[in-house]
Short mmCIF file of C-alpha atoms in Angstrom, two decimals:
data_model
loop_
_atom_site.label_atom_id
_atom_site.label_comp_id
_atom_site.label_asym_id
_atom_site.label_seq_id
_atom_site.Cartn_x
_atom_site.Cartn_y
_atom_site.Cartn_z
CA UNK W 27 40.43 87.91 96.08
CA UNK W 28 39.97 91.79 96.79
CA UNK W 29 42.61 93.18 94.90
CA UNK W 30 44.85 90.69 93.18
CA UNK W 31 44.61 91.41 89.53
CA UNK W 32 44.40 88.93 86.90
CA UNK W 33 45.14 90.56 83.18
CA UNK W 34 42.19 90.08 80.81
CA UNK W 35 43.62 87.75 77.82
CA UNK W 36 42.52 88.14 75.02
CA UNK W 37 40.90 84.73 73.28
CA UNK W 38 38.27 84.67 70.68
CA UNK W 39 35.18 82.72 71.10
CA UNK W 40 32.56 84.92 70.15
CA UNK W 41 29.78 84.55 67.20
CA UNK W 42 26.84 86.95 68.40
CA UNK W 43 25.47 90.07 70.09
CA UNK W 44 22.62 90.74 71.11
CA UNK W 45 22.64 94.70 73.41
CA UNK W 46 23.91 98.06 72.28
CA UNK W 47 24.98 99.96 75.32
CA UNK W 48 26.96 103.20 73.53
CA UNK W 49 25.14 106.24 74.22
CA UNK W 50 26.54 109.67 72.67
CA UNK W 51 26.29 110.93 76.26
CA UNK W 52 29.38 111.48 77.83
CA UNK W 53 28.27 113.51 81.05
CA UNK W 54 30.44 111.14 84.14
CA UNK W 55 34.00 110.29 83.29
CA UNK W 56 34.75 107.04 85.93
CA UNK W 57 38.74 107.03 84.79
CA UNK W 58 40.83 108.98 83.07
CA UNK W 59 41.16 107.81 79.25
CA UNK W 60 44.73 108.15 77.54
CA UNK W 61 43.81 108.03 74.33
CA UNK W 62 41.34 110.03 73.57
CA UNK W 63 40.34 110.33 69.85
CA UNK W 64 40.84 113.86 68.59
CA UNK W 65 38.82 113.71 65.39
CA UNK W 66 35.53 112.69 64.90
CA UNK W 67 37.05 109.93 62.64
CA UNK W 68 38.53 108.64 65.81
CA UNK W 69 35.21 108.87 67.54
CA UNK W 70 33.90 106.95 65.39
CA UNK W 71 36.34 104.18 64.99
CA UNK W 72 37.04 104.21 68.64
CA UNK W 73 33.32 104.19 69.66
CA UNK W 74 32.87 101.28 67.17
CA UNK W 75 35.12 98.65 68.78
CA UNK W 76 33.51 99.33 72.35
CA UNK W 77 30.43 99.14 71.18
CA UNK W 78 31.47 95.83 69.35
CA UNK W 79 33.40 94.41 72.42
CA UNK W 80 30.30 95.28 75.01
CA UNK W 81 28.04 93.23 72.67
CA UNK W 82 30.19 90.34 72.39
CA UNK W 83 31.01 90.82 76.38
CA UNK W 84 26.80 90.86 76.81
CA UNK W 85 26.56 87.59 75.22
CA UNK W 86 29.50 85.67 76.15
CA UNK W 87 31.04 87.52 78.61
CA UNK W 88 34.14 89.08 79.14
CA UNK W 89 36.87 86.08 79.66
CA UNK W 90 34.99 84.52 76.27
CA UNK W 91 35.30 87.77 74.02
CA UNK W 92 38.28 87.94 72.20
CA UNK W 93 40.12 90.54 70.24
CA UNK W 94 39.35 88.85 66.62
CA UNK W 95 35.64 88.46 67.04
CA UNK W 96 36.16 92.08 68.14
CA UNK W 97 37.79 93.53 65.66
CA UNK W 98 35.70 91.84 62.81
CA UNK W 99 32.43 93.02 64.32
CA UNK W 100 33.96 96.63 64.80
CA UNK W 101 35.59 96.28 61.25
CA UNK W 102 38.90 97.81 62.55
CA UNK W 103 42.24 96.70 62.23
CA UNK W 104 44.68 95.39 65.51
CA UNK W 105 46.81 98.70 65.06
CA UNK W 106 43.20 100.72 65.55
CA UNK W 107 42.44 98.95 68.64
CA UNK W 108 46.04 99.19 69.91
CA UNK W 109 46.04 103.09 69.26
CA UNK W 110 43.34 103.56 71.56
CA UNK W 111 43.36 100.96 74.11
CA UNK W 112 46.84 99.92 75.87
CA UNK W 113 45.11 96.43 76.39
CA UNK W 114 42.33 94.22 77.23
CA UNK W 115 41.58 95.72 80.63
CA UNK W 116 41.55 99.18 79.39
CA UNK W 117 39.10 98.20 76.67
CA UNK W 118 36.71 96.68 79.59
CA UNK W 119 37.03 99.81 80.80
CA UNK W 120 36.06 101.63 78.04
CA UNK W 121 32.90 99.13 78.00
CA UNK W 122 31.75 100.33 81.77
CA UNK W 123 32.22 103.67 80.33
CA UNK W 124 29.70 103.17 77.22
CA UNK W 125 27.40 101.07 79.57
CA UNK W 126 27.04 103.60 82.00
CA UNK W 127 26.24 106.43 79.40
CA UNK W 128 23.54 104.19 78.07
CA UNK W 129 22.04 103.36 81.25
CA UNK W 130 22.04 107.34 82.22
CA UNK W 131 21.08 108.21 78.90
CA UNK W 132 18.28 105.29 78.98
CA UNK W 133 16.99 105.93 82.32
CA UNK W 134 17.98 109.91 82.64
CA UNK W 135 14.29 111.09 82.53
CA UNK W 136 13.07 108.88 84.76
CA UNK W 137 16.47 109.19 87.44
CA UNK W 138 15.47 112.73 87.41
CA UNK W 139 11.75 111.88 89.12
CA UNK W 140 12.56 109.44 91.67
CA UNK W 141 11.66 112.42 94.15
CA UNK W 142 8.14 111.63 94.52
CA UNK W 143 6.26 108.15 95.31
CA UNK W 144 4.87 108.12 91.30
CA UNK W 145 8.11 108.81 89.95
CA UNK W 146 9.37 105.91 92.24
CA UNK W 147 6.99 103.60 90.84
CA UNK W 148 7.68 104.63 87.01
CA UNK W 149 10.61 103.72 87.68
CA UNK W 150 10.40 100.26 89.23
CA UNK W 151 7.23 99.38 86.66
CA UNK W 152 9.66 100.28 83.61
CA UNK W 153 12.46 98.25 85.25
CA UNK W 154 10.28 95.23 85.04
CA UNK W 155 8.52 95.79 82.06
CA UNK W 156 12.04 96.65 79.61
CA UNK W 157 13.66 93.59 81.21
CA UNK W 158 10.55 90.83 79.95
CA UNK W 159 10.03 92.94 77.12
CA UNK W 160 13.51 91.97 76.03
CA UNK W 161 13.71 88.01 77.34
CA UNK W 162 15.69 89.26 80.85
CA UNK W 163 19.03 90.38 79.37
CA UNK W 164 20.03 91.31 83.03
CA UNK W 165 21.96 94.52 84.13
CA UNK W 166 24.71 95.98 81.71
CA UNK W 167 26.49 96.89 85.10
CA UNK W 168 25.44 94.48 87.53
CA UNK W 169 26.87 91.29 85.43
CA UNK W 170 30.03 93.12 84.80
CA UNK W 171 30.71 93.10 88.11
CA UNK W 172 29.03 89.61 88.70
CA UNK W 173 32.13 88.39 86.41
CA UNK W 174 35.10 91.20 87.16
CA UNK W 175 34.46 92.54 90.81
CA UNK W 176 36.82 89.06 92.27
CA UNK W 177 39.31 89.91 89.06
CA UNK W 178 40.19 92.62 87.62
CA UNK W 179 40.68 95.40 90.47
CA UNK W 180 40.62 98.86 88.41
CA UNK W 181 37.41 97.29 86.63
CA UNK W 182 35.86 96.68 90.50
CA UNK W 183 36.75 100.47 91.12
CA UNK W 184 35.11 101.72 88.25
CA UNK W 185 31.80 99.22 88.88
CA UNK W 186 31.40 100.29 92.31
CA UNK W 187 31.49 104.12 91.02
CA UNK W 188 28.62 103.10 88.42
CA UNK W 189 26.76 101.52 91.06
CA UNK W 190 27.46 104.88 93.29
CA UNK W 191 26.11 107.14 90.67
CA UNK W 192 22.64 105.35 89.84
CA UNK W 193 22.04 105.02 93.62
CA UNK W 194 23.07 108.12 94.06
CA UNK W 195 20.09 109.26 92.13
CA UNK W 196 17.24 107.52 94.01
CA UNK W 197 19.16 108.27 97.46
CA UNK W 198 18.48 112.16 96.32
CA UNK W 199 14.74 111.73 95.27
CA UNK W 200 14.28 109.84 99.00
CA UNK W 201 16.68 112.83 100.64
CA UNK W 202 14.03 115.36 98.84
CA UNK W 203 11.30 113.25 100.12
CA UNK W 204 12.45 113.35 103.63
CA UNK W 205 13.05 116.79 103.91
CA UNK W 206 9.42 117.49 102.49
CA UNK W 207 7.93 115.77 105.13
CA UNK W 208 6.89 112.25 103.03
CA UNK W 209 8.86 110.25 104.69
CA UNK W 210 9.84 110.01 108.64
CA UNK W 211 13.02 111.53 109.63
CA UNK W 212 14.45 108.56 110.66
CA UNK W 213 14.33 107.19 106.95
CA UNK W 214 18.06 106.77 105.06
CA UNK W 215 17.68 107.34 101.64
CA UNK W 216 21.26 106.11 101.14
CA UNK W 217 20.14 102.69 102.72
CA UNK W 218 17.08 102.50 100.98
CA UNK W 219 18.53 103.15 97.75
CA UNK W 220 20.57 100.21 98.55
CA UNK W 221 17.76 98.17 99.55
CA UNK W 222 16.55 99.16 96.13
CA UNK W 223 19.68 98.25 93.86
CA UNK W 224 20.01 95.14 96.13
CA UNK W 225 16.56 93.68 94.88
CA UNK W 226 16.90 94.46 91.55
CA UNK W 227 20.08 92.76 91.14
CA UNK W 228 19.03 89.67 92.84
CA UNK W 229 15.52 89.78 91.76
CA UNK W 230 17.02 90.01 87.89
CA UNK W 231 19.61 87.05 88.56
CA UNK W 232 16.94 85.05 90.15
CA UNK W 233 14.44 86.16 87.19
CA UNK W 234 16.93 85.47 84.68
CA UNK W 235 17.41 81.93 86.19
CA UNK W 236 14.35 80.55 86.07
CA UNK W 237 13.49 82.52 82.49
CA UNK W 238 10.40 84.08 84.48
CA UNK W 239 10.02 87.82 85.71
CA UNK W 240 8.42 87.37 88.79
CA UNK W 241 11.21 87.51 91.02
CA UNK W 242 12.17 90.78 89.74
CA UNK W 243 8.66 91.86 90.49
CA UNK W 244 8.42 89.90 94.28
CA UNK W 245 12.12 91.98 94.82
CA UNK W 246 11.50 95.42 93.54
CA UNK W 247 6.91 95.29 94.72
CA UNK W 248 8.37 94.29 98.41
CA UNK W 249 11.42 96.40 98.23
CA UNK W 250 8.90 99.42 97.57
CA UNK W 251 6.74 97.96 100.58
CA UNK W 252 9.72 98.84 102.36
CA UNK W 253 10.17 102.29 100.95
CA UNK W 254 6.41 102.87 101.78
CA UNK W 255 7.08 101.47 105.39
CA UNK W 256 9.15 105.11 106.25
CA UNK W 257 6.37 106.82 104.60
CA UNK W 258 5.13 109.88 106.95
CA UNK W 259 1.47 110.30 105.77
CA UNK A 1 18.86 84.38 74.85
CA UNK A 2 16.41 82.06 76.67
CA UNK A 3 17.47 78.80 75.43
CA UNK A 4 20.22 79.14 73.02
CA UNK A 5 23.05 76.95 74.05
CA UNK A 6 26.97 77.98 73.35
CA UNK A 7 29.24 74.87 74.49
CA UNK A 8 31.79 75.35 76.93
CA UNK A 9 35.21 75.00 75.18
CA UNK A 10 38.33 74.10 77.18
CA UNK A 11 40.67 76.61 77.56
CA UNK A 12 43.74 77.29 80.42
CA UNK A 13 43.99 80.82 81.75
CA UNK A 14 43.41 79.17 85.39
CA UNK A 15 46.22 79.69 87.87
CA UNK A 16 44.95 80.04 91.77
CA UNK A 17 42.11 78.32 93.61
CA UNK A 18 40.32 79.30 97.36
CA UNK A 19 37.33 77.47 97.54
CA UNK A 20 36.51 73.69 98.02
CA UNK A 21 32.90 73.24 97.37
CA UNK A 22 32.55 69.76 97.73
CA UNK A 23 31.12 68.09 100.14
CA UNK A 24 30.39 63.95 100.62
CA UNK A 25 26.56 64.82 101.06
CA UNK A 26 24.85 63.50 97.70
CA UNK A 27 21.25 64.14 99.15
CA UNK A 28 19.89 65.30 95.74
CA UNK A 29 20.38 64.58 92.24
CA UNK A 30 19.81 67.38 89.79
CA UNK A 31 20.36 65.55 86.55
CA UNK A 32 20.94 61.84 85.82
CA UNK A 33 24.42 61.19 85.49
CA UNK A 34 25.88 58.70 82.50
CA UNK A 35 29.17 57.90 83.74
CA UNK A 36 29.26 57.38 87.43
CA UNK A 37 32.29 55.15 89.04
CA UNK A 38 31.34 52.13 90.61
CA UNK A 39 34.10 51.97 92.42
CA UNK A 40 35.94 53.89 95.83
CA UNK A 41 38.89 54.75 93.51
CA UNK A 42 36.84 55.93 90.75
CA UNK A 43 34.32 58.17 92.80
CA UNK A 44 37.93 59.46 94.45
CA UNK A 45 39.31 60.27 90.85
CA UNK A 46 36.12 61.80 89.99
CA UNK A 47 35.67 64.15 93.37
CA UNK A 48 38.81 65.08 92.92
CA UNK A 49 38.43 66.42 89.27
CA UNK A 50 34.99 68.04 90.34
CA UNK A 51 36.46 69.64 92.86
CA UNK A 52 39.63 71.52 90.95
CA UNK A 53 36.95 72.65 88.03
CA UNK A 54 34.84 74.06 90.95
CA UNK A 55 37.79 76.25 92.83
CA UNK A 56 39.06 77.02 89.29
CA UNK A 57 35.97 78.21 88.26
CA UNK A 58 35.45 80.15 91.70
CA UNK A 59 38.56 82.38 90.78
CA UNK A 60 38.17 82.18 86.97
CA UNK A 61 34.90 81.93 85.84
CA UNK A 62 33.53 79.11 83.93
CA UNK A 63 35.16 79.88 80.56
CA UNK A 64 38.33 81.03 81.87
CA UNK A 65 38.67 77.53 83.32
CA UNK A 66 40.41 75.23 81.01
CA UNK A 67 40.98 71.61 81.07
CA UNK A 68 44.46 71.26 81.08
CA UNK A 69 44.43 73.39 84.50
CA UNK A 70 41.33 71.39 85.50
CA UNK A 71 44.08 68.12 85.05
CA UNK A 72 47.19 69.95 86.04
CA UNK A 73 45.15 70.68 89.92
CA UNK A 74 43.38 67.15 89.85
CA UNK A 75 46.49 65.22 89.24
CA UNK A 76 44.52 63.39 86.76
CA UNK A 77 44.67 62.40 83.08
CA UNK A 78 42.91 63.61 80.21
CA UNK A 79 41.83 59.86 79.63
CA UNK A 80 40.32 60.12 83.16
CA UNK A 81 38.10 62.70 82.34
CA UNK A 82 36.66 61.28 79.35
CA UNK A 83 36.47 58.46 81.67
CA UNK A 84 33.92 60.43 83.28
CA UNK A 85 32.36 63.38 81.58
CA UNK A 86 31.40 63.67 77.46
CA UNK A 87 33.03 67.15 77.93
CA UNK A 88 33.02 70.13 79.70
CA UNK A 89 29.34 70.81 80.00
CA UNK A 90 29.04 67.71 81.68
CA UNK A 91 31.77 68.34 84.31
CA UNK A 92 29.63 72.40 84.44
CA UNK A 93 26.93 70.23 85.73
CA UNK A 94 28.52 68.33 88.06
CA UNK A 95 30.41 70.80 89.81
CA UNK A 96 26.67 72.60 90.04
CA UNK A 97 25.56 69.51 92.12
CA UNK A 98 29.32 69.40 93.79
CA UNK A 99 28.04 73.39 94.72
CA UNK A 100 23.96 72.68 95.68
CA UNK A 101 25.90 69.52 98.17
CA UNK A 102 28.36 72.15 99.69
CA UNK A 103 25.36 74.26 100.87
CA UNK A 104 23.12 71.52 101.82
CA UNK A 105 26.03 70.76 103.62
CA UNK A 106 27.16 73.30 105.25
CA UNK A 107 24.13 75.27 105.89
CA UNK A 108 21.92 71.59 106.41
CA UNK A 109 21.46 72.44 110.33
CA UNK A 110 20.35 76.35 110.06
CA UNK A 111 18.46 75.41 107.25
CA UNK A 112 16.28 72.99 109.09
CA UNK A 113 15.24 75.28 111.83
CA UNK A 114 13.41 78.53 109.38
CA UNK A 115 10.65 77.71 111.28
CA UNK A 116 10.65 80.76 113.73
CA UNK A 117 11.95 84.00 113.96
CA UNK A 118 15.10 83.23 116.08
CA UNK A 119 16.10 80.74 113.25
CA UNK A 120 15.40 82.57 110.71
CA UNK A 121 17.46 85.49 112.20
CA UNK A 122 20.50 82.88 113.05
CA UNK A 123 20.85 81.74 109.41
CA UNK A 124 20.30 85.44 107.58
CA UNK A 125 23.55 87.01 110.27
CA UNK A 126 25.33 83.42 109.42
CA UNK A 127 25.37 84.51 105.49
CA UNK A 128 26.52 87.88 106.32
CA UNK A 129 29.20 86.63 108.89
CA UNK A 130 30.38 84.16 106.94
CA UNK A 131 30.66 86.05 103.50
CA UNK A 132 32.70 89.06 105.60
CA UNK A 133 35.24 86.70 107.43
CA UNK A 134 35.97 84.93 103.92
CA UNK A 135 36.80 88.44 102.33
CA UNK A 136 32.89 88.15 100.07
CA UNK A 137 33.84 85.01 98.26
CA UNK A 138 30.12 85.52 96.69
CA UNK A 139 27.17 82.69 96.61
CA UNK A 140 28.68 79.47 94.81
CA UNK A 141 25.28 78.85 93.41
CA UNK A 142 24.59 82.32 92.30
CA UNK A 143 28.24 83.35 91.21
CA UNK A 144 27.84 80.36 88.36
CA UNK A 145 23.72 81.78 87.25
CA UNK A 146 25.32 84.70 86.41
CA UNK A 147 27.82 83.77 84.34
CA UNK A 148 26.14 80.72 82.42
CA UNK A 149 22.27 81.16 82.55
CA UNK A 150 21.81 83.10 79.06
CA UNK A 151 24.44 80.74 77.64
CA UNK A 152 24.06 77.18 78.52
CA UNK A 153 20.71 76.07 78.61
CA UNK A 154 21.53 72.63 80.68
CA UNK A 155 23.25 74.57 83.51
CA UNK A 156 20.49 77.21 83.42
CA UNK A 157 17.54 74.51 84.37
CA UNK A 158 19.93 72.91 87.11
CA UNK A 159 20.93 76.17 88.73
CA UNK A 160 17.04 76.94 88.34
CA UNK A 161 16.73 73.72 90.66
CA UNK A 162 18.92 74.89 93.18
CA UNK A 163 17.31 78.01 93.92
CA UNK A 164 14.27 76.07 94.24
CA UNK A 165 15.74 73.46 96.90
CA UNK A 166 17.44 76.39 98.91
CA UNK A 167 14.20 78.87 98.93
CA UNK A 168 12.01 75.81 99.06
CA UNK A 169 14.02 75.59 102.83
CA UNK A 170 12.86 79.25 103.94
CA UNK A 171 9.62 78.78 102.21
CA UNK A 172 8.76 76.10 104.50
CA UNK A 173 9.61 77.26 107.46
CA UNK A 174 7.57 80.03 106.82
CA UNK A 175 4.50 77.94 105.60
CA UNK A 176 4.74 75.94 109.09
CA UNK A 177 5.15 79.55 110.84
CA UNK A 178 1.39 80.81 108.80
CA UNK A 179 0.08 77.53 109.95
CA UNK A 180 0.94 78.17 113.58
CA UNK A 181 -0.24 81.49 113.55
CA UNK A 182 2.81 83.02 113.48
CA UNK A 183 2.40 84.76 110.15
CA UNK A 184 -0.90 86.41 109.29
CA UNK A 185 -2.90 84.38 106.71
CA UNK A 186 -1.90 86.54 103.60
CA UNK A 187 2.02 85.73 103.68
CA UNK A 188 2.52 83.91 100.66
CA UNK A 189 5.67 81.54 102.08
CA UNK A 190 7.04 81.30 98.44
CA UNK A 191 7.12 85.22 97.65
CA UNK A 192 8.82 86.00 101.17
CA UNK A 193 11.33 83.69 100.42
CA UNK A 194 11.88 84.70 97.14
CA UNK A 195 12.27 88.36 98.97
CA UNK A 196 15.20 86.94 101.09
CA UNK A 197 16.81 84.94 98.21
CA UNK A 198 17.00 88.58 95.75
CA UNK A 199 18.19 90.27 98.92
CA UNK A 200 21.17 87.55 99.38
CA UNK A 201 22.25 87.41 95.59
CA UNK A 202 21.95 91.26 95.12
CA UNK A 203 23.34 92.15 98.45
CA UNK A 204 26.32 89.96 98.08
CA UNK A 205 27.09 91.48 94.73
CA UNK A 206 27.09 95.08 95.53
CA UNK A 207 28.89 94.34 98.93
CA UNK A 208 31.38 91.82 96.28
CA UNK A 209 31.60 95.35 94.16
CA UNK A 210 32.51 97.31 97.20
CA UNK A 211 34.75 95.19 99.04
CA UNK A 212 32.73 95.76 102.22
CA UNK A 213 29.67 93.48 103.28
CA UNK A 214 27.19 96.54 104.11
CA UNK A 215 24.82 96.36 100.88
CA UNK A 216 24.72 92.70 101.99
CA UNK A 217 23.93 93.54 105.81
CA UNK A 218 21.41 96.43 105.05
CA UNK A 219 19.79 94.25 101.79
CA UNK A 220 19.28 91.01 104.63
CA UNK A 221 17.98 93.37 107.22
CA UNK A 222 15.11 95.34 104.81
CA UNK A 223 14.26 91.45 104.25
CA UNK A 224 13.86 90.16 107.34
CA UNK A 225 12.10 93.24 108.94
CA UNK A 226 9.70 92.54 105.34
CA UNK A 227 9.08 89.28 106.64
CA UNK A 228 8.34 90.97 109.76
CA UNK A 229 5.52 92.68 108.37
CA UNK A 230 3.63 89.49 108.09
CA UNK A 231 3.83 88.58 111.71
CA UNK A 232 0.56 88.02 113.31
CA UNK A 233 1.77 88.64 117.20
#
């Protein structure tokens, strides 16, 4: 299963969308892009179908979004998509991309205060409190890689860098913690930041199950128990 | 999201299998079923149809699993499976129960003894073990919420069921810890379990996303010393 790679096909059997992910921000590149647009017309256009194919992707995930239903959201023609996007896969990639932006550009204010117990809390509180405001519509990241991480290897790469990043910014706030004396020395932020990402993607899975939030608040209140547990005063 | 229902359509992009999730145990029935055999030959000819849409799905996802694969790995005939299913929802649901049985099955013994620390212990380095020496095949129950619980309503309330009947395992053991004084008085049996069952399904998809089980192994870990928490002596 790790790295075998089985080509995204493209089949159309998409009639609805729901999330949009695209964020201008652009500040992490996970691969490098061939075709880059060089105009903003190409922005545009380009930044159209990925926004179109992570919609379609959100509601009926990857394997059932094909490129018609793409292309007739996005209003672009076959030889648009094919001048920026070599195929499928590299258009899910593009998708990671734009879902990563608009989680950073979502979250940014808030990833930027995770140094403090307050900020910690914001933080958890708004990741609870956006999900049920919105009926549970789940992690743009996490069920990306709940459907590709078995399948499509350079996908799995590029998920596991996303995840990498937003831990990365809670294992900083509890690294700046440490060294300012709130929590023991023997605390790893790098674990606990796991801990962290751990509960809210099962907490979410098992919320979005059972069309309830609680579990997403019994994961992330006792994962921040835990936190609290390496506290130093 | 919540209840909106998009049928499963039969398509063939499947090409590999690994897992059988069947198992003979047929302890619990999640949903009545219209068309079961009543003969040997005819519950052998349906077993074996569950069981190829089950390791299909297991390497390609529920909609990338189509029915003349499904046949093709079955050695059965398309009048078969109209024999037995009104379509490919149906057969969704019955490899769910084919799934819920494999657990019961496999994990039956461990699950019976979460009525003390040792056992609890046993069964949370079990799922880690296991998952690493079967390169993070990811939860069988779990893998199919996230791929069909914002899309097909039917499948949503059975896998909904499952999680109940597995956590309902933990949260008994737990309950029959509190009432021996194991636990102090304010663990809620249903909550810790919930705890363990958002550290599982998150910690087996970020270890599934970086191809190494240590997200799983820390995620368990924070959960069982939570539990811990709650011990009375």
């Amino acid at each position: 299963m790790r790295s075998r790679h089985a080509p995204h096909e493209w089949t159309d059997r998409s009639n609805d969308c729901r999330h949009n992910w695209t964020d201008p921000s652009r500040a992490i590149r996970l691969t490098a892009m061939a075709h880059q647009p060089t105009t903003d017309r190409g922005r545009r256009s380009r930044d159209r179908i990925v926004a179109a194919a992570s919609e379609l992707m959100a509601t009926h995930g990857v394997s059932g979004t094909g490129i018609e239903r793409v292309l007739a959201r996005a209003g672009a023609s076959k030889s648009q998509l094919y001048h920026f996007f070599d195929d499928k896969d590299d258009l899910v990639r593009a998708v990671i991309q734009a879902r990563l932006d608009g989680v950073l550009g979502a979250q940014g204010p808030l990833l930027a205060e995770l140094d403090d117990w307050a900020g910690i809390r914001r933080w958890l509180d708004l990741m609870i409190s956006e999900n049920e405001a919105h009926g549970l519509p789940g992690c743009p990241i996490g069920s990306l890689a709940a459907e590709l991480c078995g399948r499509d290897e350079a996908a799995r790469a590029d998920l596991e860098r996303c995840f990498e990043i937003l831990e990365s910014h809670l294992a900083d706030g509890l690294a700046s913690m440490r060294a300012r004396g709130l929590l023991v020395p023997e605390a790893d932020p790098r674990r606990l930041a796991m801990v962290v990402f751990a509960a809210f993607q099962g907490g979410l899975l098992l919320a979005r199950t059972r069309q309830d939030v609680e579990p997403l608040r019994v994961a992330l209140d006792a994962a921040y128990e835990h936190l609290r547990s390496f506290r130093s005063r």
